[in-house]
């Protein structure tokens, strides 16, 4: 995902601020890692430059 996108994303559950926790990144993209909601404590995975914004209980259903 593009790092600039982070400024417009919010947690889909509580609308809280998301913080990037990259594992692999370039100067302008996050290849893999997580987005973390500081308000409700949920992690949203980033894989192959795509953030999975589904709630944890639905991730297995749609993967």
mmCIF file with all atom_site columns, N, CA and C in Angstrom:
data_model
loop_
_atom_site.group_PDB
_atom_site.id
_atom_site.type_symbol
_atom_site.label_atom_id
_atom_site.label_alt_id
_atom_site.label_comp_id
_atom_site.label_asym_id
_atom_site.label_entity_id
_atom_site.label_seq_id
_atom_site.pdbx_PDB_ins_code
_atom_site.Cartn_x
_atom_site.Cartn_y
_atom_site.Cartn_z
_atom_site.occupancy
_atom_site.B_iso_or_equiv
_atom_site.pdbx_formal_charge
_atom_site.auth_seq_id
_atom_site.auth_comp_id
_atom_site.auth_asym_id
_atom_site.auth_atom_id
_atom_site.pdbx_PDB_model_num
ATOM 1   N N  . UNK A 1 1  ? 0.840   -1.173  0.000  1.00 0.00 ? 1  UNK A N  1
ATOM 2   C CA . UNK A 1 1  ? 0.000   0.000   0.000  1.00 0.00 ? 1  UNK A CA 1
ATOM 3   C C  . UNK A 1 1  ? 0.882   1.232   0.000  1.00 0.00 ? 1  UNK A C  1
ATOM 4   N N  . UNK A 1 2  ? 0.411   2.260   -0.612 1.00 0.00 ? 2  UNK A N  1
ATOM 5   C CA . UNK A 1 2  ? 1.147   3.520   -0.615 1.00 0.00 ? 2  UNK A CA 1
ATOM 6   C C  . UNK A 1 2  ? 1.124   4.132   0.787  1.00 0.00 ? 2  UNK A C  1
ATOM 7   N N  . UNK A 1 3  ? 2.253   4.600   1.239  1.00 0.00 ? 3  UNK A N  1
ATOM 8   C CA . UNK A 1 3  ? 2.327   5.208   2.571  1.00 0.00 ? 3  UNK A CA 1
ATOM 9   C C  . UNK A 1 3  ? 1.440   6.438   2.685  1.00 0.00 ? 3  UNK A C  1
ATOM 10  N N  . UNK A 1 4  ? 1.273   7.163   1.601  1.00 0.00 ? 4  UNK A N  1
ATOM 11  C CA . UNK A 1 4  ? 0.429   8.362   1.645  1.00 0.00 ? 4  UNK A CA 1
ATOM 12  C C  . UNK A 1 4  ? -1.036  8.017   1.912  1.00 0.00 ? 4  UNK A C  1
ATOM 13  N N  . UNK A 1 5  ? -1.451  6.795   1.608  1.00 0.00 ? 5  UNK A N  1
ATOM 14  C CA . UNK A 1 5  ? -2.823  6.351   1.855  1.00 0.00 ? 5  UNK A CA 1
ATOM 15  C C  . UNK A 1 5  ? -3.130  6.281   3.343  1.00 0.00 ? 5  UNK A C  1
ATOM 16  N N  . UNK A 1 6  ? -2.133  6.047   4.162  1.00 0.00 ? 6  UNK A N  1
ATOM 17  C CA . UNK A 1 6  ? -2.334  5.903   5.602  1.00 0.00 ? 6  UNK A CA 1
ATOM 18  C C  . UNK A 1 6  ? -3.022  7.126   6.213  1.00 0.00 ? 6  UNK A C  1
ATOM 19  N N  . UNK A 1 7  ? -2.798  8.285   5.664  1.00 0.00 ? 7  UNK A N  1
ATOM 20  C CA . UNK A 1 7  ? -3.383  9.506   6.238  1.00 0.00 ? 7  UNK A CA 1
ATOM 21  C C  . UNK A 1 7  ? -4.908  9.570   6.093  1.00 0.00 ? 7  UNK A C  1
ATOM 22  N N  . UNK A 1 8  ? -5.496  8.782   5.188  1.00 0.00 ? 8  UNK A N  1
ATOM 23  C CA . UNK A 1 8  ? -6.952  8.826   5.010  1.00 0.00 ? 8  UNK A CA 1
ATOM 24  C C  . UNK A 1 8  ? -7.657  7.577   5.550  1.00 0.00 ? 8  UNK A C  1
ATOM 25  N N  . UNK A 1 9  ? -6.908  6.570   5.969  1.00 0.00 ? 9  UNK A N  1
ATOM 26  C CA . UNK A 1 9  ? -7.512  5.339   6.489  1.00 0.00 ? 9  UNK A CA 1
ATOM 27  C C  . UNK A 1 9  ? -7.833  5.458   7.970  1.00 0.00 ? 9  UNK A C  1
ATOM 28  N N  . UNK A 1 10 ? -8.952  4.854   8.376  1.00 0.00 ? 10 UNK A N  1
ATOM 29  C CA . UNK A 1 10 ? -9.313  4.738   9.789  1.00 0.00 ? 10 UNK A CA 1
ATOM 30  C C  . UNK A 1 10 ? -9.738  3.301   10.047 1.00 0.00 ? 10 UNK A C  1
ATOM 31  N N  . UNK A 1 11 ? -9.765  2.921   11.282 1.00 0.00 ? 11 UNK A N  1
ATOM 32  C CA . UNK A 1 11 ? -10.203 1.588   11.679 1.00 0.00 ? 11 UNK A CA 1
ATOM 33  C C  . UNK A 1 11 ? -11.671 1.419   11.273 1.00 0.00 ? 11 UNK A C  1
ATOM 34  N N  . UNK A 1 12 ? -12.006 0.354   10.544 1.00 0.00 ? 12 UNK A N  1
ATOM 35  C CA . UNK A 1 12 ? -13.401 0.152   10.158 1.00 0.00 ? 12 UNK A CA 1
ATOM 36  C C  . UNK A 1 12 ? -14.302 -0.203  11.341 1.00 0.00 ? 12 UNK A C  1
ATOM 37  N N  . UNK A 1 13 ? -13.739 -0.643  12.441 1.00 0.00 ? 13 UNK A N  1
ATOM 38  C CA . UNK A 1 13 ? -14.535 -1.009  13.604 1.00 0.00 ? 13 UNK A CA 1
ATOM 39  C C  . UNK A 1 13 ? -14.906 0.159   14.495 1.00 0.00 ? 13 UNK A C  1
ATOM 40  N N  . UNK A 1 14 ? -13.930 1.039   14.760 1.00 0.00 ? 14 UNK A N  1
ATOM 41  C CA . UNK A 1 14 ? -14.181 2.125   15.723 1.00 0.00 ? 14 UNK A CA 1
ATOM 42  C C  . UNK A 1 14 ? -13.845 3.512   15.179 1.00 0.00 ? 14 UNK A C  1
ATOM 43  N N  . UNK A 1 15 ? -13.347 3.573   13.947 1.00 0.00 ? 15 UNK A N  1
ATOM 44  C CA . UNK A 1 15 ? -12.949 4.825   13.287 1.00 0.00 ? 15 UNK A CA 1
ATOM 45  C C  . UNK A 1 15 ? -11.734 5.476   13.947 1.00 0.00 ? 15 UNK A C  1
ATOM 46  N N  . UNK A 1 16 ? -10.952 4.661   14.687 1.00 0.00 ? 16 UNK A N  1
ATOM 47  C CA . UNK A 1 16 ? -9.745  5.158   15.336 1.00 0.00 ? 16 UNK A CA 1
ATOM 48  C C  . UNK A 1 16 ? -8.592  5.307   14.369 1.00 0.00 ? 16 UNK A C  1
ATOM 49  N N  . UNK A 1 17 ? -7.544  5.962   14.823 1.00 0.00 ? 17 UNK A N  1
ATOM 50  C CA . UNK A 1 17 ? -6.337  6.188   14.031 1.00 0.00 ? 17 UNK A CA 1
ATOM 51  C C  . UNK A 1 17 ? -5.584  4.877   13.832 1.00 0.00 ? 17 UNK A C  1
ATOM 52  N N  . UNK A 1 18 ? -5.068  4.676   12.620 1.00 0.00 ? 18 UNK A N  1
ATOM 53  C CA . UNK A 1 18 ? -4.258  3.498   12.318 1.00 0.00 ? 18 UNK A CA 1
ATOM 54  C C  . UNK A 1 18 ? -2.787  3.896   12.229 1.00 0.00 ? 18 UNK A C  1
ATOM 55  N N  . UNK A 1 19 ? -1.933  3.055   12.789 1.00 0.00 ? 19 UNK A N  1
ATOM 56  C CA . UNK A 1 19 ? -0.495  3.249   12.743 1.00 0.00 ? 19 UNK A CA 1
ATOM 57  C C  . UNK A 1 19 ? 0.123   2.099   11.962 1.00 0.00 ? 19 UNK A C  1
ATOM 58  N N  . UNK A 1 20 ? 1.023   2.408   11.045 1.00 0.00 ? 20 UNK A N  1
ATOM 59  C CA . UNK A 1 20 ? 1.688   1.376   10.252 1.00 0.00 ? 20 UNK A CA 1
ATOM 60  C C  . UNK A 1 20 ? 2.807   0.723   11.049 1.00 0.00 ? 20 UNK A C  1
ATOM 61  N N  . UNK A 1 21 ? 2.866   -0.609  10.963 1.00 0.00 ? 21 UNK A N  1
ATOM 62  C CA . UNK A 1 21 ? 3.938   -1.412  11.552 1.00 0.00 ? 21 UNK A CA 1
ATOM 63  C C  . UNK A 1 21 ? 4.537   -2.242  10.417 1.00 0.00 ? 21 UNK A C  1
ATOM 64  N N  . UNK A 1 22 ? 5.343   -1.622  9.537  1.00 0.00 ? 22 UNK A N  1
ATOM 65  C CA . UNK A 1 22 ? 5.848   -2.331  8.360  1.00 0.00 ? 22 UNK A CA 1
ATOM 66  C C  . UNK A 1 22 ? 6.896   -3.384  8.700  1.00 0.00 ? 22 UNK A C  1
ATOM 67  N N  . UNK A 1 23 ? 6.867   -4.475  7.949  1.00 0.00 ? 23 UNK A N  1
ATOM 68  C CA . UNK A 1 23 ? 7.907   -5.505  8.019  1.00 0.00 ? 23 UNK A CA 1
ATOM 69  C C  . UNK A 1 23 ? 8.841   -5.355  6.822  1.00 0.00 ? 23 UNK A C  1
ATOM 70  N N  . UNK A 1 24 ? 8.256   -5.187  5.633  1.00 0.00 ? 24 UNK A N  1
ATOM 71  C CA . UNK A 1 24 ? 9.017   -4.948  4.410  1.00 0.00 ? 24 UNK A CA 1
ATOM 72  C C  . UNK A 1 24 ? 8.445   -3.694  3.771  1.00 0.00 ? 24 UNK A C  1
ATOM 73  N N  . UNK A 1 25 ? 9.321   -2.749  3.442  1.00 0.00 ? 25 UNK A N  1
ATOM 74  C CA . UNK A 1 25 ? 8.853   -1.495  2.861  1.00 0.00 ? 25 UNK A CA 1
ATOM 75  C C  . UNK A 1 25 ? 9.877   -0.918  1.903  1.00 0.00 ? 25 UNK A C  1
ATOM 76  N N  . UNK A 1 26 ? 9.403   -0.048  1.035  1.00 0.00 ? 26 UNK A N  1
ATOM 77  C CA . UNK A 1 26 ? 10.261  0.761   0.191  1.00 0.00 ? 26 UNK A CA 1
ATOM 78  C C  . UNK A 1 26 ? 10.093  2.200   0.669  1.00 0.00 ? 26 UNK A C  1
ATOM 79  N N  . UNK A 1 27 ? 10.655  3.111   -0.053 1.00 0.00 ? 27 UNK A N  1
ATOM 80  C CA . UNK A 1 27 ? 10.564  4.512   0.347  1.00 0.00 ? 27 UNK A CA 1
ATOM 81  C C  . UNK A 1 27 ? 9.118   5.007   0.396  1.00 0.00 ? 27 UNK A C  1
ATOM 82  N N  . UNK A 1 28 ? 8.282   4.561   -0.549 1.00 0.00 ? 28 UNK A N  1
ATOM 83  C CA . UNK A 1 28 ? 6.914   5.080   -0.607 1.00 0.00 ? 28 UNK A CA 1
ATOM 84  C C  . UNK A 1 28 ? 5.820   4.025   -0.456 1.00 0.00 ? 28 UNK A C  1
ATOM 85  N N  . UNK A 1 29 ? 6.176   2.739   -0.254 1.00 0.00 ? 29 UNK A N  1
ATOM 86  C CA . UNK A 1 29 ? 5.164   1.691   -0.132 1.00 0.00 ? 29 UNK A CA 1
ATOM 87  C C  . UNK A 1 29 ? 5.464   0.736   1.027  1.00 0.00 ? 29 UNK A C  1
ATOM 88  N N  . UNK A 1 30 ? 4.410   0.175   1.585  1.00 0.00 ? 30 UNK A N  1
ATOM 89  C CA . UNK A 1 30 ? 4.547   -0.909  2.559  1.00 0.00 ? 30 UNK A CA 1
ATOM 90  C C  . UNK A 1 30 ? 4.189   -2.191  1.835  1.00 0.00 ? 30 UNK A C  1
ATOM 91  N N  . UNK A 1 31 ? 5.149   -3.100  1.748  1.00 0.00 ? 31 UNK A N  1
ATOM 92  C CA . UNK A 1 31 ? 4.954   -4.371  1.048  1.00 0.00 ? 31 UNK A CA 1
ATOM 93  C C  . UNK A 1 31 ? 4.223   -5.354  1.954  1.00 0.00 ? 31 UNK A C  1
ATOM 94  N N  . UNK A 1 32 ? 4.684   -5.457  3.198  1.00 0.00 ? 32 UNK A N  1
ATOM 95  C CA . UNK A 1 32 ? 4.023   -6.327  4.176  1.00 0.00 ? 32 UNK A CA 1
ATOM 96  C C  . UNK A 1 32 ? 4.199   -5.745  5.569  1.00 0.00 ? 32 UNK A C  1
ATOM 97  N N  . UNK A 1 33 ? 3.305   -6.158  6.448  1.00 0.00 ? 33 UNK A N  1
ATOM 98  C CA . UNK A 1 33 ? 3.318   -5.667  7.820  1.00 0.00 ? 33 UNK A CA 1
ATOM 99  C C  . UNK A 1 33 ? 1.902   -5.609  8.352  1.00 0.00 ? 33 UNK A C  1
ATOM 100 N N  . UNK A 1 34 ? 1.630   -4.618  9.183  1.00 0.00 ? 34 UNK A N  1
ATOM 101 C CA . UNK A 1 34 ? 0.311   -4.474  9.789  1.00 0.00 ? 34 UNK A CA 1
ATOM 102 C C  . UNK A 1 34 ? -0.054  -3.014  9.941  1.00 0.00 ? 34 UNK A C  1
ATOM 103 N N  . UNK A 1 35 ? -1.352  -2.777  9.987  1.00 0.00 ? 35 UNK A N  1
ATOM 104 C CA . UNK A 1 35 ? -1.900  -1.509  10.444 1.00 0.00 ? 35 UNK A CA 1
ATOM 105 C C  . UNK A 1 35 ? -2.474  -1.791  11.816 1.00 0.00 ? 35 UNK A C  1
ATOM 106 N N  . UNK A 1 36 ? -2.213  -0.931  12.764 1.00 0.00 ? 36 UNK A N  1
ATOM 107 C CA . UNK A 1 36 ? -2.643  -1.138  14.143 1.00 0.00 ? 36 UNK A CA 1
ATOM 108 C C  . UNK A 1 36 ? -3.563  -0.012  14.567 1.00 0.00 ? 36 UNK A C  1
ATOM 109 N N  . UNK A 1 37 ? -4.726  -0.373  15.124 1.00 0.00 ? 37 UNK A N  1
ATOM 110 C CA . UNK A 1 37 ? -5.656  0.617   15.660 1.00 0.00 ? 37 UNK A CA 1
ATOM 111 C C  . UNK A 1 37 ? -5.290  0.880   17.117 1.00 0.00 ? 37 UNK A C  1
ATOM 112 N N  . UNK A 1 38 ? -4.916  2.095   17.409 1.00 0.00 ? 38 UNK A N  1
ATOM 113 C CA . UNK A 1 38 ? -4.526  2.469   18.769 1.00 0.00 ? 38 UNK A CA 1
ATOM 114 C C  . UNK A 1 38 ? -5.718  2.485   19.723 1.00 0.00 ? 38 UNK A C  1
ATOM 115 N N  . UNK A 1 39 ? -6.920  2.681   19.201 1.00 0.00 ? 39 UNK A N  1
ATOM 116 C CA . UNK A 1 39 ? -8.104  2.796   20.048 1.00 0.00 ? 39 UNK A CA 1
ATOM 117 C C  . UNK A 1 39 ? -8.643  1.429   20.479 1.00 0.00 ? 39 UNK A C  1
ATOM 118 N N  . UNK A 1 40 ? -8.809  0.482   19.533 1.00 0.00 ? 40 UNK A N  1
ATOM 119 C CA . UNK A 1 40 ? -9.406  -0.813  19.899 1.00 0.00 ? 40 UNK A CA 1
ATOM 120 C C  . UNK A 1 40 ? -8.397  -1.971  19.906 1.00 0.00 ? 40 UNK A C  1
ATOM 121 N N  . UNK A 1 41 ? -7.150  -1.713  19.494 1.00 0.00 ? 41 UNK A N  1
ATOM 122 C CA . UNK A 1 41 ? -6.104  -2.725  19.594 1.00 0.00 ? 41 UNK A CA 1
ATOM 123 C C  . UNK A 1 41 ? -6.133  -3.812  18.535 1.00 0.00 ? 41 UNK A C  1
ATOM 124 N N  . UNK A 1 42 ? -6.816  -3.584  17.420 1.00 0.00 ? 42 UNK A N  1
ATOM 125 C CA . UNK A 1 42 ? -6.895  -4.584  16.353 1.00 0.00 ? 42 UNK A CA 1
ATOM 126 C C  . UNK A 1 42 ? -5.807  -4.334  15.321 1.00 0.00 ? 42 UNK A C  1
ATOM 127 N N  . UNK A 1 43 ? -5.206  -5.425  14.835 1.00 0.00 ? 43 UNK A N  1
ATOM 128 C CA . UNK A 1 43 ? -4.230  -5.368  13.752 1.00 0.00 ? 43 UNK A CA 1
ATOM 129 C C  . UNK A 1 43 ? -4.899  -5.741  12.444 1.00 0.00 ? 43 UNK A C  1
ATOM 130 N N  . UNK A 1 44 ? -4.565  -5.027  11.374 1.00 0.00 ? 44 UNK A N  1
ATOM 131 C CA . UNK A 1 44 ? -5.030  -5.331  10.021 1.00 0.00 ? 44 UNK A CA 1
ATOM 132 C C  . UNK A 1 44 ? -3.789  -5.639  9.186  1.00 0.00 ? 44 UNK A C  1
ATOM 133 N N  . UNK A 1 45 ? -3.701  -6.849  8.624  1.00 0.00 ? 45 UNK A N  1
ATOM 134 C CA . UNK A 1 45 ? -2.499  -7.244  7.896  1.00 0.00 ? 45 UNK A CA 1
ATOM 135 C C  . UNK A 1 45 ? -2.357  -6.541  6.544  1.00 0.00 ? 45 UNK A C  1
ATOM 136 N N  . UNK A 1 46 ? -1.105  -6.324  6.162  1.00 0.00 ? 46 UNK A N  1
ATOM 137 C CA . UNK A 1 46 ? -0.763  -5.836  4.831  1.00 0.00 ? 46 UNK A CA 1
ATOM 138 C C  . UNK A 1 46 ? 0.063   -6.942  4.181  1.00 0.00 ? 46 UNK A C  1
ATOM 139 N N  . UNK A 1 47 ? -0.416  -7.464  3.051  1.00 0.00 ? 47 UNK A N  1
ATOM 140 C CA . UNK A 1 47 ? 0.292   -8.520  2.318  1.00 0.00 ? 47 UNK A CA 1
ATOM 141 C C  . UNK A 1 47 ? 0.319   -8.153  0.846  1.00 0.00 ? 47 UNK A C  1
ATOM 142 N N  . UNK A 1 48 ? 1.478   -8.272  0.231  1.00 0.00 ? 48 UNK A N  1
ATOM 143 C CA . UNK A 1 48 ? 1.638   -7.941  -1.190 1.00 0.00 ? 48 UNK A CA 1
ATOM 144 C C  . UNK A 1 48 ? 1.089   -6.554  -1.515 1.00 0.00 ? 48 UNK A C  1
ATOM 145 N N  . UNK A 1 49 ? 1.372   -5.592  -0.655 1.00 0.00 ? 49 UNK A N  1
ATOM 146 C CA . UNK A 1 49 ? 0.999   -4.183  -0.810 1.00 0.00 ? 49 UNK A CA 1
ATOM 147 C C  . UNK A 1 49 ? -0.496  -3.916  -0.636 1.00 0.00 ? 49 UNK A C  1
ATOM 148 N N  . UNK A 1 50 ? -1.272  -4.900  -0.135 1.00 0.00 ? 50 UNK A N  1
ATOM 149 C CA . UNK A 1 50 ? -2.715  -4.726  0.026  1.00 0.00 ? 50 UNK A CA 1
ATOM 150 C C  . UNK A 1 50 ? -3.082  -4.861  1.499  1.00 0.00 ? 50 UNK A C  1
ATOM 151 N N  . UNK A 1 51 ? -3.773  -3.837  2.024  1.00 0.00 ? 51 UNK A N  1
ATOM 152 C CA . UNK A 1 51 ? -4.244  -3.870  3.417  1.00 0.00 ? 51 UNK A CA 1
ATOM 153 C C  . UNK A 1 51 ? -5.571  -4.619  3.475  1.00 0.00 ? 51 UNK A C  1
ATOM 154 N N  . UNK A 1 52 ? -5.651  -5.617  4.358  1.00 0.00 ? 52 UNK A N  1
ATOM 155 C CA . UNK A 1 52 ? -6.882  -6.373  4.568  1.00 0.00 ? 52 UNK A CA 1
ATOM 156 C C  . UNK A 1 52 ? -7.628  -5.703  5.715  1.00 0.00 ? 52 UNK A C  1
ATOM 157 N N  . UNK A 1 53 ? -8.656  -4.946  5.369  1.00 0.00 ? 53 UNK A N  1
ATOM 158 C CA . UNK A 1 53 ? -9.386  -4.165  6.362  1.00 0.00 ? 53 UNK A CA 1
ATOM 159 C C  . UNK A 1 53 ? -10.622 -4.888  6.900  1.00 0.00 ? 53 UNK A C  1
ATOM 160 N N  . UNK A 1 54 ? -10.727 -6.196  6.654  1.00 0.00 ? 54 UNK A N  1
ATOM 161 C CA . UNK A 1 54 ? -11.825 -6.965  7.221  1.00 0.00 ? 54 UNK A CA 1
ATOM 162 C C  . UNK A 1 54 ? -11.618 -7.144  8.725  1.00 0.00 ? 54 UNK A C  1
ATOM 163 N N  . UNK A 1 55 ? -12.700 -7.164  9.503  1.00 0.00 ? 55 UNK A N  1
ATOM 164 C CA . UNK A 1 55 ? -12.572 -7.467  10.928 1.00 0.00 ? 55 UNK A CA 1
ATOM 165 C C  . UNK A 1 55 ? -11.987 -8.868  11.112 1.00 0.00 ? 55 UNK A C  1
ATOM 166 N N  . UNK A 1 56 ? -11.253 -9.105  12.187 1.00 0.00 ? 56 UNK A N  1
ATOM 167 C CA . UNK A 1 56 ? -10.597 -10.408 12.390 1.00 0.00 ? 56 UNK A CA 1
ATOM 168 C C  . UNK A 1 56 ? -11.527 -11.606 12.241 1.00 0.00 ? 56 UNK A C  1
ATOM 169 N N  . UNK A 1 57 ? -12.768 -11.496 12.710 1.00 0.00 ? 57 UNK A N  1
ATOM 170 C CA . UNK A 1 57 ? -13.688 -12.639 12.657 1.00 0.00 ? 57 UNK A CA 1
ATOM 171 C C  . UNK A 1 57 ? -14.114 -12.987 11.237 1.00 0.00 ? 57 UNK A C  1
ATOM 172 N N  . UNK A 1 58 ? -13.927 -12.090 10.271 1.00 0.00 ? 58 UNK A N  1
ATOM 173 C CA . UNK A 1 58 ? -14.314 -12.357 8.893  1.00 0.00 ? 58 UNK A CA 1
ATOM 174 C C  . UNK A 1 58 ? -13.139 -12.708 7.984  1.00 0.00 ? 58 UNK A C  1
ATOM 175 N N  . UNK A 1 59 ? -11.921 -12.560 8.447  1.00 0.00 ? 59 UNK A N  1
ATOM 176 C CA . UNK A 1 59 ? -10.746 -12.799 7.592  1.00 0.00 ? 59 UNK A CA 1
ATOM 177 C C  . UNK A 1 59 ? -10.650 -14.222 7.095  1.00 0.00 ? 59 UNK A C  1
ATOM 178 N N  . UNK A 1 60 ? -10.911 -15.191 7.935  1.00 0.00 ? 60 UNK A N  1
ATOM 179 C CA . UNK A 1 60 ? -10.832 -16.600 7.536  1.00 0.00 ? 60 UNK A CA 1
ATOM 180 C C  . UNK A 1 60 ? -11.922 -16.947 6.512  1.00 0.00 ? 60 UNK A C  1
ATOM 181 N N  . UNK A 1 61 ? -13.078 -16.335 6.653  1.00 0.00 ? 61 UNK A N  1
ATOM 182 C CA . UNK A 1 61 ? -14.198 -16.595 5.754  1.00 0.00 ? 61 UNK A CA 1
ATOM 183 C C  . UNK A 1 61 ? -13.888 -16.174 4.323  1.00 0.00 ? 61 UNK A C  1
ATOM 184 N N  . UNK A 1 62 ? -13.192 -15.058 4.158  1.00 0.00 ? 62 UNK A N  1
ATOM 185 C CA . UNK A 1 62 ? -12.961 -14.484 2.846  1.00 0.00 ? 62 UNK A CA 1
ATOM 186 C C  . UNK A 1 62 ? -11.529 -14.627 2.347  1.00 0.00 ? 62 UNK A C  1
ATOM 187 N N  . UNK A 1 63 ? -10.724 -15.467 2.966  1.00 0.00 ? 63 UNK A N  1
ATOM 188 C CA . UNK A 1 63 ? -9.333  -15.611 2.500  1.00 0.00 ? 63 UNK A CA 1
ATOM 189 C C  . UNK A 1 63 ? -9.170  -16.788 1.592  1.00 0.00 ? 63 UNK A C  1
#
